[in-house]
Amino acid sequence: MSEFLSRTSVAPRLRACVALVGASLIFVSAAQAHGSHSHGHGAVRLMMEGAILSATFDVPLESFLGYDYPPQGAAQEEVWRAFTRRLQNPSSWLQPTAEASCQAVRHEVHPDPATLDAKADIPNIVYRAEFRCDRPEALNAVSFTAFFDHPGLKQLRVQLVSPKGRKTVTVRPRFPALTF
């Protein structure tokens, strides 16, 4: 059999195929070491339970900053400072319709930007915000305000769970609102 393989064009093709599979495995390993994400894309889980609207964003930091490594230089330091200030205001991420009279009551971010190792790559940011709505029955849409300050953010895949049911949609900067 080996004589047949060496006399035909199958052996070079087989070697090329094995090399391609090996290179693919190296690429996948490198991608997994960097984290499972696509720059510019993020995911949001949006839940309405009673009077509480909660949103959990899972987005690569590069989508917000334009880089996903520790800040280098004055310009990147300023981008980082502006981003950390926006983390303190849930309305910088999500804005419920005014008619529902929703107020931010809690927010958190993981990992905490203040505790990140300055020499390590920065992973995805998971940001969670909760709003208490005085008129939850009037909540019929939310606007993803995160697009306004982050041009690197191209789309969010949103999974909505509400008393009206479930739906999954993709929102983009051009149409940043989701209607229930």
mmCIF file of C-alpha atoms in Angstrom:
data_model
loop_
_atom_site.group_PDB
_atom_site.id
_atom_site.type_symbol
_atom_site.label_atom_id
_atom_site.label_comp_id
_atom_site.label_asym_id
_atom_site.label_seq_id
_atom_site.Cartn_x
_atom_site.Cartn_y
_atom_site.Cartn_z
ATOM 1 C CA MET A 1 0.000 0.000 0.000
ATOM 2 C CA SER A 2 2.812 2.423 0.851
ATOM 3 C CA GLU A 3 4.279 1.864 -2.623
ATOM 4 C CA PHE A 4 0.967 2.837 -4.135
ATOM 5 C CA LEU A 5 0.774 5.983 -1.997
ATOM 6 C CA SER A 6 4.298 7.037 -2.876
ATOM 7 C CA ARG A 7 3.724 6.487 -6.631
ATOM 8 C CA THR A 8 0.497 8.476 -6.724
ATOM 9 C CA SER A 9 -0.389 12.033 -5.912
ATOM 10 C CA VAL A 10 -2.299 10.907 -2.800
ATOM 11 C CA ALA A 11 0.750 11.065 -0.480
ATOM 12 C CA PRO A 12 1.506 14.769 -1.070
ATOM 13 C CA ARG A 13 -2.169 15.596 -0.648
ATOM 14 C CA LEU A 14 -2.341 13.552 2.534
ATOM 15 C CA ARG A 15 0.742 15.336 3.945
ATOM 16 C CA ALA A 16 -0.790 18.715 3.042
ATOM 17 C CA CYS A 17 -4.048 17.750 4.711
ATOM 18 C CA VAL A 18 -2.256 16.652 7.905
ATOM 19 C CA ALA A 19 -0.286 19.920 7.924
ATOM 20 C CA LEU A 20 -3.507 21.921 7.492
ATOM 21 C CA VAL A 21 -5.195 20.106 10.376
ATOM 22 C CA GLY A 22 -2.134 20.706 12.575
ATOM 23 C CA ALA A 23 -2.064 24.410 11.731
ATOM 24 C CA SER A 24 -5.801 24.655 12.462
ATOM 25 C CA LEU A 25 -5.314 23.112 15.900
ATOM 26 C CA ILE A 26 -2.568 25.622 16.694
ATOM 27 C CA PHE A 27 -4.836 28.499 15.598
ATOM 28 C CA VAL A 28 -7.752 27.208 17.704
ATOM 29 C CA SER A 29 -5.484 26.849 20.746
ATOM 30 C CA ALA A 30 -4.239 30.419 20.327
ATOM 31 C CA ALA A 31 -7.791 31.717 19.953
ATOM 32 C CA GLN A 32 -8.914 29.893 23.092
ATOM 33 C CA ALA A 33 -5.983 31.311 25.051
ATOM 34 C CA HIS A 34 -7.132 34.815 24.058
ATOM 35 C CA GLY A 35 -10.714 34.063 25.037
ATOM 36 C CA SER A 36 -13.800 33.081 23.165
ATOM 37 C CA HIS A 37 -15.062 36.240 21.539
ATOM 38 C CA SER A 38 -15.439 38.212 18.338
ATOM 39 C CA HIS A 39 -14.294 41.795 18.336
ATOM 40 C CA GLY A 40 -17.142 44.228 17.803
ATOM 41 C CA HIS A 41 -19.771 41.663 18.833
ATOM 42 C CA GLY A 42 -21.306 41.042 22.210
ATOM 43 C CA ALA A 43 -24.152 39.252 23.918
ATOM 44 C CA VAL A 44 -26.808 40.603 26.252
ATOM 45 C CA ARG A 45 -29.292 38.727 28.389
ATOM 46 C CA LEU A 46 -32.233 41.004 29.172
ATOM 47 C CA MET A 47 -34.809 39.901 31.752
ATOM 48 C CA MET A 48 -37.987 41.530 32.994
ATOM 49 C CA GLU A 49 -39.245 40.034 36.271
ATOM 50 C CA GLY A 50 -41.972 41.995 38.013
ATOM 51 C CA ALA A 51 -40.705 45.556 38.400
ATOM 52 C CA ILE A 52 -37.031 44.611 37.843
ATOM 53 C CA LEU A 53 -35.326 44.896 34.484
ATOM 54 C CA SER A 54 -31.880 43.288 34.466
ATOM 55 C CA ALA A 55 -29.304 43.273 31.711
ATOM 56 C CA THR A 56 -26.093 41.268 31.558
ATOM 57 C CA PHE A 57 -23.602 42.295 28.865
ATOM 58 C CA ASP A 58 -20.747 39.969 27.848
ATOM 59 C CA VAL A 59 -18.545 41.880 25.416
ATOM 60 C CA PRO A 60 -14.863 41.793 24.428
ATOM 61 C CA LEU A 61 -13.136 44.810 25.922
ATOM 62 C CA GLU A 62 -11.684 45.649 22.492
ATOM 63 C CA SER A 63 -15.212 46.495 21.345
ATOM 64 C CA PHE A 64 -15.345 49.285 23.921
ATOM 65 C CA LEU A 65 -11.761 50.524 23.903
ATOM 66 C CA GLY A 66 -10.302 49.691 20.514
ATOM 67 C CA TYR A 67 -7.689 47.480 22.219
ATOM 68 C CA ASP A 68 -7.779 44.461 24.564
ATOM 69 C CA TYR A 69 -4.489 44.768 26.364
ATOM 70 C CA PRO A 70 -3.380 47.066 29.188
ATOM 71 C CA PRO A 71 -3.435 50.759 28.169
ATOM 72 C CA GLN A 72 -0.218 51.975 26.562
ATOM 73 C CA GLY A 73 0.376 55.679 26.222
ATOM 74 C CA ALA A 74 -1.609 58.761 27.168
ATOM 75 C CA ALA A 75 -4.348 58.342 24.536
ATOM 76 C CA GLN A 76 -5.183 54.787 25.609
ATOM 77 C CA GLU A 77 -5.015 55.786 29.279
ATOM 78 C CA GLU A 78 -7.654 58.472 28.622
ATOM 79 C CA VAL A 79 -9.882 55.994 26.760
ATOM 80 C CA TRP A 80 -9.538 53.626 29.729
ATOM 81 C CA ARG A 81 -10.430 56.341 32.268
ATOM 82 C CA ALA A 82 -13.503 57.405 30.256
ATOM 83 C CA PHE A 83 -14.605 53.764 30.008
ATOM 84 C CA THR A 84 -14.254 53.176 33.760
ATOM 85 C CA ARG A 85 -16.320 56.332 34.406
ATOM 86 C CA ARG A 86 -19.084 55.004 32.103
ATOM 87 C CA LEU A 87 -19.095 51.740 34.069
ATOM 88 C CA GLN A 88 -20.496 53.713 37.008
ATOM 89 C CA ASN A 89 -23.604 54.767 35.069
ATOM 90 C CA PRO A 90 -25.934 51.985 33.863
ATOM 91 C CA SER A 91 -27.667 54.490 31.558
ATOM 92 C CA SER A 92 -24.421 54.561 29.564
ATOM 93 C CA TRP A 93 -25.226 50.977 28.626
ATOM 94 C CA LEU A 94 -28.992 50.671 28.510
ATOM 95 C CA GLN A 95 -31.929 53.073 28.651
ATOM 96 C CA PRO A 96 -35.480 51.823 29.264
ATOM 97 C CA THR A 97 -38.373 53.815 27.786
ATOM 98 C CA ALA A 98 -39.165 56.910 29.860
ATOM 99 C CA GLU A 99 -42.840 55.976 30.314
ATOM 100 C CA ALA A 100 -41.865 53.035 32.538
ATOM 101 C CA SER A 101 -40.097 55.346 35.057
ATOM 102 C CA CYS A 102 -37.131 53.012 35.584
ATOM 103 C CA GLN A 103 -34.257 53.914 37.893
ATOM 104 C CA ALA A 104 -30.902 52.138 38.069
ATOM 105 C CA VAL A 105 -30.620 50.367 41.417
ATOM 106 C CA ARG A 106 -27.506 48.250 41.008
ATOM 107 C CA HIS A 107 -24.606 47.533 38.694
ATOM 108 C CA GLU A 108 -21.460 45.427 38.732
ATOM 109 C CA VAL A 109 -18.613 44.528 36.416
ATOM 110 C CA HIS A 110 -16.403 41.444 36.219
ATOM 111 C CA PRO A 111 -13.508 41.427 36.278
ATOM 112 C CA ASP A 112 -13.180 44.580 38.322
ATOM 113 C CA PRO A 113 -11.109 47.001 36.192
ATOM 114 C CA ALA A 114 -9.360 48.299 39.318
ATOM 115 C CA THR A 115 -7.927 44.851 40.085
ATOM 116 C CA LEU A 116 -6.766 43.825 36.605
ATOM 117 C CA ASP A 117 -3.122 42.892 36.195
ATOM 118 C CA ALA A 118 -1.463 45.690 34.217
ATOM 119 C CA LYS A 119 0.681 43.144 32.326
ATOM 120 C CA ALA A 120 -2.079 40.731 31.285
ATOM 121 C CA ASP A 121 -4.475 40.717 28.348
ATOM 122 C CA ILE A 122 -7.874 41.999 29.392
ATOM 123 C CA PRO A 123 -10.688 39.470 28.998
ATOM 124 C CA ASN A 124 -14.302 40.008 28.084
ATOM 125 C CA ILE A 125 -16.150 42.412 30.314
ATOM 126 C CA VAL A 126 -19.327 41.149 31.947
ATOM 127 C CA TYR A 127 -21.451 44.106 33.029
ATOM 128 C CA ARG A 128 -24.711 43.648 34.914
ATOM 129 C CA ALA A 129 -27.224 46.397 35.583
ATOM 130 C CA GLU A 130 -30.606 46.363 37.299
ATOM 131 C CA PHE A 131 -33.393 48.895 36.986
ATOM 132 C CA ARG A 132 -36.518 49.152 39.132
ATOM 133 C CA CYS A 133 -39.491 50.320 37.088
ATOM 134 C CA ASP A 134 -42.380 52.164 38.746
ATOM 135 C CA ARG A 135 -44.591 51.333 35.760
ATOM 136 C CA PRO A 136 -43.312 47.995 34.406
ATOM 137 C CA GLU A 137 -46.438 47.575 32.285
ATOM 138 C CA ALA A 138 -45.341 50.660 30.297
ATOM 139 C CA LEU A 139 -41.916 49.214 29.504
ATOM 140 C CA ASN A 140 -42.142 48.401 25.813
ATOM 141 C CA ALA A 141 -38.593 49.078 24.594
ATOM 142 C CA VAL A 142 -34.989 49.649 25.622
ATOM 143 C CA SER A 143 -32.237 51.487 23.825
ATOM 144 C CA PHE A 144 -28.676 50.149 23.929
ATOM 145 C CA THR A 145 -26.832 53.387 24.665
ATOM 146 C CA ALA A 146 -23.476 51.579 24.812
ATOM 147 C CA PHE A 147 -23.272 52.073 21.031
ATOM 148 C CA PHE A 148 -23.139 55.870 21.418
ATOM 149 C CA ASP A 149 -19.742 56.006 23.163
ATOM 150 C CA HIS A 150 -18.139 52.916 21.638
ATOM 151 C CA PRO A 151 -17.732 52.969 17.843
ATOM 152 C CA GLY A 152 -15.934 49.600 17.988
ATOM 153 C CA LEU A 153 -19.148 47.966 19.199
ATOM 154 C CA LYS A 154 -20.835 46.744 16.013
ATOM 155 C CA GLN A 155 -23.628 44.498 17.259
ATOM 156 C CA LEU A 156 -25.204 42.940 20.313
ATOM 157 C CA ARG A 157 -27.040 39.627 20.226
ATOM 158 C CA VAL A 158 -29.857 40.140 22.737
ATOM 159 C CA GLN A 159 -31.834 37.389 24.396
ATOM 160 C CA LEU A 160 -34.982 38.867 25.956
ATOM 161 C CA VAL A 161 -37.032 37.053 28.579
ATOM 162 C CA SER A 162 -40.172 38.909 29.675
ATOM 163 C CA PRO A 163 -43.763 38.152 30.697
ATOM 164 C CA LYS A 164 -44.638 38.589 27.024
ATOM 165 C CA GLY A 165 -42.337 35.706 26.072
ATOM 166 C CA ARG A 166 -38.831 35.102 24.792
ATOM 167 C CA LYS A 167 -37.071 36.414 21.750
ATOM 168 C CA THR A 168 -33.568 36.761 20.434
ATOM 169 C CA VAL A 169 -32.578 39.654 18.194
ATOM 170 C CA THR A 170 -29.449 41.417 17.017
ATOM 171 C CA VAL A 171 -29.233 45.173 17.587
ATOM 172 C CA ARG A 172 -26.743 47.450 15.859
ATOM 173 C CA PRO A 173 -25.695 51.106 16.171
ATOM 174 C CA ARG A 174 -27.980 52.130 13.350
ATOM 175 C CA PHE A 175 -31.049 50.681 15.141
ATOM 176 C CA PRO A 176 -30.023 50.406 18.811
ATOM 177 C CA ALA A 177 -33.505 49.829 20.262
ATOM 178 C CA LEU A 178 -35.304 46.614 21.107
ATOM 179 C CA THR A 179 -39.077 46.615 21.376
ATOM 180 C CA PHE A 180 -40.876 44.089 23.545
#
